[in-house]
Amino acid sequence: KNEVEQSPQNLTAQEGEFITINCSYSVGISALHWLQQHPGGGIVSLFMLSSGKKKHGRLIATINIQEKHSSLHITASHPRDSAVYICASPTQGGSEKLVFGKGTKLTVNP
Amino acid sequence: DGGITQSPKYLFRKEGQNVTLSCEQNLNHDAMYWYRQDPGQGLRLIYYSQIVNDFQKGDIAEGYSVSREKKESFPLTVTSAQKNPTAFYLCASSIPTTGGEAGELFFGEGSRLTVL
């Protein structure tokens, strides 16, 4: 069964800093999800990627399928980026079911 | 606008009562999911459905029941058999990828259930 590990669990940064959140998984899969959970609880999908790199605004997600590792980067961080960031991947290749990391709580101070 | 609507946002239940959480989507997605979130833990899958009139148990289905009579609706009932129901419940939908895996996920705002 796939195991998903995130690091760090908690991250505090000053506004403007470059942020990196890491995610590793144990089973070969074809796609990985990055999600953002706001303080109120709602979750939005940031990225779904299967290779290389994707960029959306100040957010960049990378994945290395061979090393079973993905990173989420935030450039020029802002207090509004404060949230919990969650990665998720299929329990096994071809599965509809996802296994989720425990999340990284990011706090960006002004 | 398209999206997923969960209700109620907050719900209080006495021990021994069944409660039903509503989840409605107008995204025309085939796949729908119910997740439970507890502090310090990742989301855990309760039930999922890939098509109308069909659903599958997830990792923690005991004490829960679902139905999928319409494509748009996937209600979750928390029964009195669920021993520790206090949690945050999230409904999601997606279009499966060609490989059969979950596509981009769309979540509702969640329902927070507290047992008194």
XYZ file of N, CA and C in Angstrom:
678
model
N 0.848 -1.175 0.000
C 0.000 0.000 0.000
C 0.893 1.238 0.000
N 0.457 2.251 -0.727
C 1.236 3.475 -0.814
C 1.247 4.226 0.504
N 2.405 4.717 0.873
C 2.551 5.560 2.047
C 3.017 6.929 1.570
N 2.384 7.956 2.073
C 2.717 9.324 1.678
C 3.228 10.074 2.897
N 4.426 10.646 2.762
C 5.039 11.384 3.855
C 5.317 12.806 3.403
N 4.971 13.754 4.257
C 5.240 15.158 3.962
C 6.211 15.722 4.976
N 6.996 16.695 4.523
C 7.863 17.415 5.446
C 8.054 18.840 4.941
N 8.195 19.809 5.860
C 8.026 19.634 7.304
C 6.547 19.584 7.680
N 6.264 19.284 8.932
C 4.877 19.300 9.409
C 4.391 20.725 9.597
N 5.274 21.566 10.095
C 4.960 22.967 10.320
C 6.082 23.820 9.747
N 5.714 24.966 9.210
C 6.694 25.849 8.591
C 6.254 27.291 8.821
N 7.162 28.077 9.393
C 6.895 29.500 9.599
C 7.894 30.297 8.782
N 7.413 31.261 8.044
C 8.279 32.053 7.168
C 7.928 33.525 7.276
N 8.858 34.347 6.855
C 8.608 35.778 6.754
C 8.139 36.085 5.339
N 7.297 37.068 5.240
C 6.790 37.474 3.930
C 7.940 37.687 2.968
N 7.803 37.154 1.779
C 8.815 37.310 0.750
C 9.746 36.115 0.619
N 9.759 35.238 1.609
C 10.670 34.096 1.560
C 10.216 33.057 0.542
N 11.171 32.266 0.099
C 10.924 31.145 -0.806
C 10.619 29.912 0.049
N 9.505 29.251 -0.255
C 9.027 28.137 0.550
C 9.150 26.834 -0.237
N 9.575 25.772 0.435
C 9.575 24.445 -0.176
C 8.925 23.448 0.766
N 7.981 22.707 0.242
C 7.314 21.618 0.976
C 7.563 20.338 0.195
N 7.922 19.292 0.921
C 8.292 18.042 0.261
C 7.274 16.938 0.506
N 7.193 16.033 -0.464
C 6.263 14.902 -0.384
C 6.946 13.684 -1.002
N 6.965 12.594 -0.275
C 7.498 11.350 -0.829
C 6.445 10.257 -0.711
N 6.475 9.335 -1.638
C 5.505 8.250 -1.646
C 6.235 6.949 -1.959
N 5.579 5.841 -1.705
C 6.322 4.572 -1.739
C 5.966 3.672 -2.912
N 4.864 3.962 -3.597
C 4.409 3.099 -4.683
C 4.446 3.868 -5.990
N 4.861 3.207 -7.060
C 4.871 3.859 -8.357
C 3.474 4.265 -8.781
N 3.292 5.512 -9.073
C 1.994 6.031 -9.482
C 2.162 6.918 -10.701
N 1.066 7.285 -11.281
C 1.162 8.083 -12.498
C 0.860 9.558 -12.266
N 0.292 9.910 -11.127
C -0.012 11.317 -10.894
C -0.052 11.600 -9.403
N 0.259 12.822 -9.046
C 0.239 13.238 -7.653
C -0.525 14.554 -7.566
N -1.251 14.709 -6.455
C -2.062 15.904 -6.260
C -1.468 16.771 -5.157
N -1.491 18.078 -5.366
C -1.215 19.038 -4.303
C -2.497 19.826 -4.041
N -2.836 19.915 -2.757
C -4.071 20.566 -2.337
C -3.750 21.637 -1.299
N -4.634 22.616 -1.197
C -4.478 23.672 -0.204
C -5.750 23.714 0.651
N -5.563 23.644 1.974
C -6.712 23.711 2.870
C -6.662 25.020 3.639
N -7.719 25.808 3.481
C -7.797 27.100 4.135
C -8.171 26.926 5.598
N -7.916 27.957 6.415
C -8.250 27.856 7.846
C -9.704 27.475 8.113
N -10.604 27.849 7.246
C -12.008 27.491 7.453
C -12.316 26.037 7.135
N -11.376 25.336 6.503
C -11.551 23.914 6.231
C -11.705 23.550 4.765
N -12.102 24.514 3.935
C -12.282 24.193 2.528
C -10.972 23.823 1.854
N -11.032 22.914 0.903
C -9.845 22.426 0.202
C -9.978 22.731 -1.280
N -8.888 23.232 -1.870
C -8.853 23.460 -3.311
C -7.674 22.702 -3.902
N -7.857 22.255 -5.109
C -6.795 21.558 -5.817
C -5.846 22.589 -6.410
N -4.540 22.407 -6.161
C -3.544 23.306 -6.722
C -2.954 22.716 -8.003
N -2.523 21.487 -7.910
C -1.878 20.833 -9.045
C -2.213 19.348 -9.056
N -2.235 18.825 -10.271
C -2.196 17.390 -10.466
C -1.111 17.173 -11.507
N -0.044 16.475 -11.133
C 1.053 16.341 -12.081
C 1.589 14.937 -12.117
N 2.081 14.578 -13.282
C 2.604 13.225 -13.480
C 4.063 13.235 -13.897
N 4.591 14.393 -14.286
C 6.000 14.456 -14.648
C 6.445 15.912 -14.665
N 7.746 16.105 -14.492
C 8.321 17.414 -14.663
C 7.852 18.464 -13.685
N 7.354 19.556 -14.222
C 7.059 20.731 -13.416
C 5.799 21.410 -13.932
N 5.031 21.977 -12.982
C 3.899 22.817 -13.346
C 3.993 24.106 -12.550
N 3.523 25.194 -13.151
C 3.603 26.503 -12.501
C 2.260 27.196 -12.609
N 1.853 27.801 -11.494
C 0.633 28.599 -11.508
C 0.860 29.788 -10.605
N 1.069 30.933 -11.234
C 1.361 32.124 -10.450
C 2.672 31.965 -9.697
N 2.628 32.123 -8.371
C 3.834 31.997 -7.552
C 4.061 30.560 -7.070
N 3.212 29.662 -7.451
C 3.333 28.266 -7.032
C 3.943 27.421 -8.142
N 4.889 26.571 -7.727
C 5.540 25.661 -8.656
C 5.538 24.276 -8.032
N 5.141 23.279 -8.784
C 5.182 21.901 -8.307
C 6.077 21.095 -9.226
N 6.919 20.270 -8.623
C 7.803 19.397 -9.385
C 7.608 17.965 -8.911
N 7.912 17.031 -9.798
C 7.817 15.621 -9.418
C 8.935 14.848 -10.088
N 9.503 13.909 -9.335
C 10.511 12.989 -9.862
C 9.938 11.592 -9.668
N 9.423 11.025 -10.749
C 8.748 9.732 -10.665
C 9.712 8.626 -10.237
N 10.947 8.694 -10.726
C 11.922 7.643 -10.389
C 12.255 7.647 -8.907
N 12.377 8.852 -8.334
C 12.716 8.951 -6.913
C 11.487 8.965 -6.028
N 10.280 8.961 -6.626
C 9.029 8.976 -5.865
C 9.003 10.176 -4.906
N 9.202 11.338 -5.462
C 9.308 12.545 -4.649
C 8.740 13.732 -5.420
N 8.032 14.586 -4.682
C 7.488 15.802 -5.271
C 7.727 16.967 -4.317
N 7.850 18.145 -4.871
C 8.013 19.351 -4.072
C 7.037 20.416 -4.531
N 6.578 21.204 -3.573
C 5.759 22.370 -3.855
C 6.555 23.590 -3.403
N 6.751 24.529 -4.304
C 7.493 25.739 -3.997
C 6.554 26.939 -4.076
N 6.774 27.882 -3.177
C 6.048 29.150 -3.223
C 7.093 30.253 -3.277
N 7.060 31.038 -4.319
C 8.003 32.146 -4.429
C 7.351 33.415 -3.863
N 8.189 34.292 -3.314
C 7.708 35.565 -2.768
C 6.476 35.345 -1.893
N 6.630 34.529 -0.840
C 5.487 34.153 -0.013
C 4.795 35.375 0.593
N 3.505 35.213 0.826
C 2.639 36.282 1.324
C 1.785 35.715 2.447
N 1.386 36.549 3.406
C 0.524 36.036 4.492
C -0.718 35.297 4.004
N -1.239 35.656 2.859
C -2.428 34.955 2.358
C -2.111 33.526 1.901
N -0.820 33.185 1.817
C -0.444 31.801 1.499
C -0.545 30.892 2.720
N -0.775 31.484 3.890
C -0.887 30.690 5.113
C -2.052 29.724 4.994
N -1.747 28.446 5.105
C -2.740 27.392 4.910
C -2.056 26.061 5.207
N -2.816 24.992 5.098
C -2.237 23.652 5.171
C -2.143 23.112 3.750
N -0.985 22.622 3.392
C -0.740 22.087 2.061
C -0.638 20.569 2.163
N -1.398 19.894 1.320
C -1.548 18.446 1.406
C -1.182 17.815 0.069
N -0.402 16.752 0.113
C -0.167 15.998 -1.120
C -0.909 14.670 -1.026
N -1.278 14.146 -2.172
C -2.037 12.900 -2.217
C -1.666 12.146 -3.478
N -1.654 10.829 -3.379
C -1.378 10.025 -4.568
C -2.232 8.764 -4.530
N -2.431 8.131 -5.666
C -3.232 6.907 -5.686
C -2.645 5.839 -4.759
N -3.508 5.017 -4.203
C -3.035 3.943 -3.326
C -2.150 2.965 -4.099
N -2.412 2.850 -5.382
C -1.561 2.067 -6.279
C -1.877 2.513 -7.694
N -1.009 2.179 -8.623
C -1.230 2.606 -10.003
C -2.590 2.172 -10.505
N -3.321 3.081 -11.099
C -4.625 2.767 -11.665
C -5.771 2.790 -10.683
N -5.492 3.103 -9.432
C -6.552 3.095 -8.412
C -7.255 4.434 -8.353
N -8.573 4.377 -8.168
C -9.357 5.587 -7.934
C -9.128 6.150 -6.541
N -8.666 5.319 -5.639
C -8.524 5.726 -4.245
C -7.204 6.448 -4.035
N -7.266 7.481 -3.206
C -6.089 8.274 -2.900
C -5.671 8.071 -1.450
N -4.381 8.205 -1.215
C -3.866 8.271 0.152
C -3.265 9.660 0.326
N -3.571 10.263 1.459
C -3.209 11.655 1.701
C -2.098 11.768 2.731
N -1.210 12.732 2.528
C -0.270 13.084 3.565
C -0.984 13.817 4.695
N -0.288 13.984 5.813
C -0.900 14.634 6.972
C -0.933 16.149 6.837
N -0.246 16.657 5.830
C -0.293 18.091 5.601
C 0.879 18.836 6.201
N 1.176 19.974 5.612
C 2.185 20.904 6.115
C 1.488 22.219 6.416
N 1.534 22.620 7.678
C 0.914 23.885 8.050
C 1.902 25.018 7.845
N 1.578 25.915 6.920
C 2.442 27.046 6.594
C 1.874 28.326 7.191
N 2.710 29.048 7.897
C 2.346 30.367 8.415
C 3.338 31.366 7.859
N 2.832 32.367 7.164
C 3.683 33.420 6.623
C 3.383 34.700 7.386
N 4.382 35.200 8.064
C 4.216 36.419 8.860
C 4.578 37.661 8.058
N 3.831 38.742 8.284
C 4.122 39.984 7.528
C 5.429 40.605 7.991
N -22.457 29.173 -10.941
C -21.123 28.588 -11.043
C -21.148 27.122 -10.644
N -20.282 26.315 -11.310
C -20.229 24.903 -10.953
C -19.468 24.691 -9.675
N -19.885 23.660 -8.933
C -19.183 23.364 -7.707
C -19.870 22.290 -6.913
N -19.395 22.118 -5.684
C -19.951 21.124 -4.775
C -20.502 21.837 -3.551
N -21.700 21.476 -3.173
C -22.342 22.080 -2.016
C -22.566 21.028 -0.952
N -22.026 21.281 0.228
C -22.250 20.403 1.356
C -23.129 21.120 2.374
N -23.993 20.361 3.012
C -24.789 20.922 4.106
C -25.147 19.820 5.084
N -25.348 20.187 6.372
C -25.081 21.515 6.912
C -23.592 21.721 7.142
N -23.207 22.952 7.435
C -21.804 23.238 7.703
C -21.424 22.766 9.106
N -22.337 22.939 10.038
C -22.127 22.486 11.408
C -23.328 21.646 11.818
N -23.068 20.572 12.547
C -24.143 19.686 12.964
C -23.801 19.091 14.319
N -24.789 19.099 15.199
C -24.616 18.514 16.511
C -25.565 17.324 16.621
N -25.053 16.263 17.175
C -25.856 15.038 17.267
C -25.755 14.462 18.665
N -26.856 13.943 19.127
C -26.822 13.212 20.387
C -26.420 11.776 20.109
N -25.812 11.158 21.076
C -25.426 9.752 20.911
C -26.661 8.918 20.600
N -26.505 7.991 19.665
C -27.612 7.108 19.316
C -28.444 7.596 18.150
N -28.177 8.814 17.685
C -28.934 9.352 16.546
C -28.194 9.140 15.240
N -28.950 8.903 14.187
C -28.377 8.919 12.842
C -28.467 10.336 12.296
N -27.470 10.731 11.520
C -27.528 12.025 10.839
C -27.099 11.845 9.400
N -27.658 12.668 8.524
C -27.305 12.597 7.104
C -26.691 13.905 6.650
N -25.521 13.799 6.019
C -24.823 14.944 5.444
C -25.087 14.965 3.943
N -25.430 16.147 3.467
C -25.778 16.283 2.055
C -24.570 16.700 1.234
N -24.470 16.175 0.021
C -23.435 16.576 -0.929
C -24.048 16.607 -2.323
N -24.045 17.778 -2.932
C -24.611 17.962 -4.266
C -23.564 18.609 -5.167
N -23.438 18.112 -6.404
C -22.492 18.715 -7.352
C -23.178 18.957 -8.698
N -22.791 20.049 -9.333
C -23.322 20.363 -10.669
C -22.189 20.431 -11.684
N -21.152 19.636 -11.434
C -19.986 19.596 -12.320
C -20.091 18.479 -13.354
N -21.146 17.695 -13.264
C -21.332 16.542 -14.153
C -20.219 15.498 -13.990
N -19.674 15.400 -12.777
C -18.631 14.425 -12.519
C -19.231 13.060 -12.202
N -18.593 12.020 -12.702
C -19.063 10.668 -12.398
C -18.646 10.223 -11.000
N -17.416 10.556 -10.607
C -16.869 10.039 -9.353
C -17.117 11.011 -8.204
N -17.570 10.458 -7.093
C -17.770 11.256 -5.882
C -17.208 10.489 -4.690
N -16.747 11.244 -3.699
C -16.039 10.666 -2.562
C -16.500 11.317 -1.264
N -16.432 10.560 -0.176
C -16.580 11.109 1.159
C -15.311 10.798 1.940
N -14.767 11.869 2.552
C -13.570 11.744 3.368
C -13.867 12.232 4.776
N -13.102 11.686 5.703
C -13.171 12.136 7.088
C -11.799 12.704 7.445
N -11.803 13.833 8.154
C -10.548 14.438 8.584
C -10.567 14.594 10.098
N -9.543 14.065 10.754
C -9.349 14.213 12.191
C -8.049 14.972 12.421
N -7.968 15.687 13.533
C -6.750 16.486 13.797
C -5.492 15.627 13.738
N -4.479 16.123 13.024
C -3.193 15.436 12.951
C -3.159 14.240 12.021
N -4.257 13.991 11.319
C -4.288 12.845 10.401
C -4.605 13.305 8.988
N -4.168 12.503 8.037
C -4.546 12.774 6.653
C -6.002 12.422 6.421
N -6.551 12.904 5.329
C -7.921 12.554 4.972
C -8.028 11.046 4.774
N -9.116 10.487 5.260
C -9.344 9.051 5.100
C -10.648 8.833 4.348
N -10.624 7.871 3.440
C -11.755 7.616 2.550
C -12.815 6.776 3.248
N -14.057 7.269 3.227
C -15.165 6.546 3.835
C -15.866 5.695 2.774
N -16.362 6.337 1.733
C -17.030 5.677 0.620
C -16.716 6.445 -0.652
N -16.791 5.758 -1.783
C -16.706 6.445 -3.049
C -17.634 5.784 -4.056
N -17.976 6.570 -5.070
C -18.904 6.098 -6.091
C -18.387 6.553 -7.445
N -18.337 5.633 -8.374
C -17.841 5.968 -9.704
C -18.964 6.115 -10.714
N -20.170 5.687 -10.301
C -21.286 5.742 -11.228
C -22.582 5.678 -10.427
N -23.649 6.173 -11.005
C -24.949 6.143 -10.329
C -25.319 4.709 -9.967
N -25.922 4.572 -8.797
C -26.402 3.286 -8.278
C -25.295 2.299 -7.957
N -24.082 2.800 -7.812
C -22.958 1.951 -7.424
C -22.025 2.728 -6.512
N -21.545 2.082 -5.452
C -20.591 2.728 -4.556
C -19.743 1.644 -3.893
N -18.579 2.066 -3.434
C -17.610 1.139 -2.862
C -17.186 1.621 -1.483
N -16.904 0.683 -0.589
C -16.390 1.048 0.721
C -14.958 1.549 0.615
N -14.667 2.531 1.425
C -13.304 3.002 1.552
C -12.623 2.330 2.728
N -11.663 3.029 3.313
C -10.871 2.437 4.391
C -11.577 2.424 5.740
N -12.561 3.314 5.933
C -13.198 3.430 7.245
C -14.714 3.490 7.108
N -15.306 2.551 6.386
C -16.737 2.580 6.073
C -17.637 2.155 7.228
N -17.102 1.488 8.227
C -17.947 0.967 9.299
C -18.669 2.087 10.035
N -19.993 1.933 10.164
C -20.783 2.944 10.852
C -21.306 4.037 9.942
N -21.034 3.920 8.655
C -21.498 4.902 7.676
C -22.292 4.202 6.573
N -23.162 4.954 5.917
C -23.842 4.437 4.738
C -24.021 5.574 3.739
N -24.128 5.201 2.452
C -24.298 6.186 1.391
C -25.325 5.674 0.386
N -25.737 6.574 -0.500
C -26.556 6.201 -1.644
C -26.121 7.064 -2.821
N -26.375 6.558 -4.022
C -26.066 7.362 -5.212
C -27.191 7.128 -6.221
N -28.339 7.705 -5.917
C -29.513 7.541 -6.769
C -29.500 8.500 -7.955
N -28.779 9.604 -7.792
C -28.648 10.571 -8.879
C -27.178 10.918 -9.040
N -26.801 11.290 -10.229
C -25.394 11.630 -10.497
C -24.953 12.811 -9.644
N -25.893 13.741 -9.373
C -25.524 14.972 -8.693
C -25.404 14.822 -7.187
N -25.925 13.747 -6.630
C -26.098 13.688 -5.192
C -25.450 12.446 -4.586
N -24.771 12.642 -3.450
C -24.081 11.520 -2.794
C -24.155 11.743 -1.277
N -25.317 11.536 -0.675
C -25.457 11.799 0.762
C -24.784 10.728 1.615
N -24.289 11.165 2.757
C -23.617 10.275 3.715
C -24.424 10.244 5.007
N -24.758 9.050 5.472
C -25.431 8.904 6.751
C -24.438 8.373 7.778
N -24.330 9.090 8.870
C -23.502 8.651 9.989
C -24.445 7.958 10.958
N -24.308 6.679 11.119
C -25.246 5.922 11.939
C -24.784 5.855 13.390
N -25.669 5.385 14.228
C -25.342 5.252 15.644
C -24.271 4.188 15.870
N -24.002 3.379 14.849
C -22.969 2.341 14.968
C -21.563 2.928 14.862
N -21.456 4.164 14.405
C -20.144 4.809 14.309
C -19.768 5.276 15.708
N -18.732 4.694 16.272
C -18.408 4.915 17.688
C -17.761 6.257 17.976
N -17.104 6.833 17.006
C -16.409 8.101 17.224
C -16.685 9.036 16.061
N -17.913 9.535 15.932
C -18.284 10.271 14.728
C -17.866 11.736 14.696
N -17.429 12.282 15.817
C -17.036 13.694 15.825
C -15.834 13.895 14.913
N -16.008 14.677 13.850
C -14.952 14.866 12.858
C -15.413 15.905 11.842
N -14.515 16.207 10.930
C -14.799 17.097 9.797
C -14.958 16.210 8.573
N -16.074 16.359 7.877
C -16.387 15.496 6.740
C -16.334 16.306 5.442
N -15.632 15.763 4.472
C -15.459 16.447 3.189
C -15.963 15.570 2.057
N -16.716 16.180 1.172
C -17.194 15.514 -0.028
C -16.380 16.040 -1.208
N -16.080 15.196 -2.159
C -15.312 15.614 -3.322
C -15.826 14.907 -4.568
N -15.480 15.465 -5.719
C -15.824 14.814 -6.977
C -14.667 14.968 -7.943
N -14.645 14.122 -8.956
C -13.604 14.228 -9.977
C -14.037 13.480 -11.227
N -13.307 13.722 -12.285
C -13.444 12.921 -13.494
C -12.234 12.010 -13.549
N -12.428 10.703 -13.556
C -11.268 9.794 -13.582
C -10.395 10.022 -14.806
N -9.101 9.786 -14.636
C -8.172 9.882 -15.761
C -8.372 8.676 -16.683
N -7.741 8.716 -17.844
C -7.856 7.581 -18.759
C -7.251 6.332 -18.145
N -6.350 6.515 -17.189
C -5.746 5.379 -16.496
C -6.578 4.861 -15.349
N -7.720 5.494 -15.108
C -8.610 5.041 -14.049
C -8.349 5.663 -12.696
N -7.358 6.537 -12.604
C -7.078 7.169 -11.319
C -7.920 8.434 -11.163
N -8.001 8.907 -9.924
C -8.782 10.112 -9.661
C -8.170 11.299 -10.396
N -8.987 12.047 -11.107
C -8.529 13.259 -11.755
C -8.502 14.409 -10.767
N -8.475 15.619 -11.280
C -8.466 16.793 -10.418
C -9.667 16.726 -9.480
N -9.419 16.975 -8.206
C -10.461 16.870 -7.195
C -11.104 18.216 -6.933
N -12.403 18.199 -6.772
C -13.151 19.387 -6.377
C -13.840 19.048 -5.057
N -13.618 19.907 -4.048
C -14.129 19.642 -2.713
C -15.261 20.594 -2.352
N -16.155 20.097 -1.495
C -17.109 20.964 -0.839
C -16.431 21.675 0.329
N -17.175 22.540 1.016
C -16.621 23.311 2.114
C -16.542 22.512 3.413
N -17.130 21.336 3.421
C -17.039 20.480 4.595
C -18.197 20.629 5.554
N -18.408 19.582 6.340
C -19.429 19.566 7.398
C -18.758 19.123 8.690
N -18.910 19.931 9.716
C -18.283 19.596 11.006
C -19.351 19.002 11.917
N -19.181 17.728 12.249
C -20.136 17.003 13.088
C -19.572 16.873 14.500
N -20.388 17.231 15.452
C -20.016 17.087 16.860
C -21.063 16.256 17.573
N -20.624 15.240 18.264
C -21.541 14.405 19.046
C -21.516 14.864 20.491
N -22.693 15.168 21.010
C -22.798 15.707 22.367
C -22.924 14.584 23.386
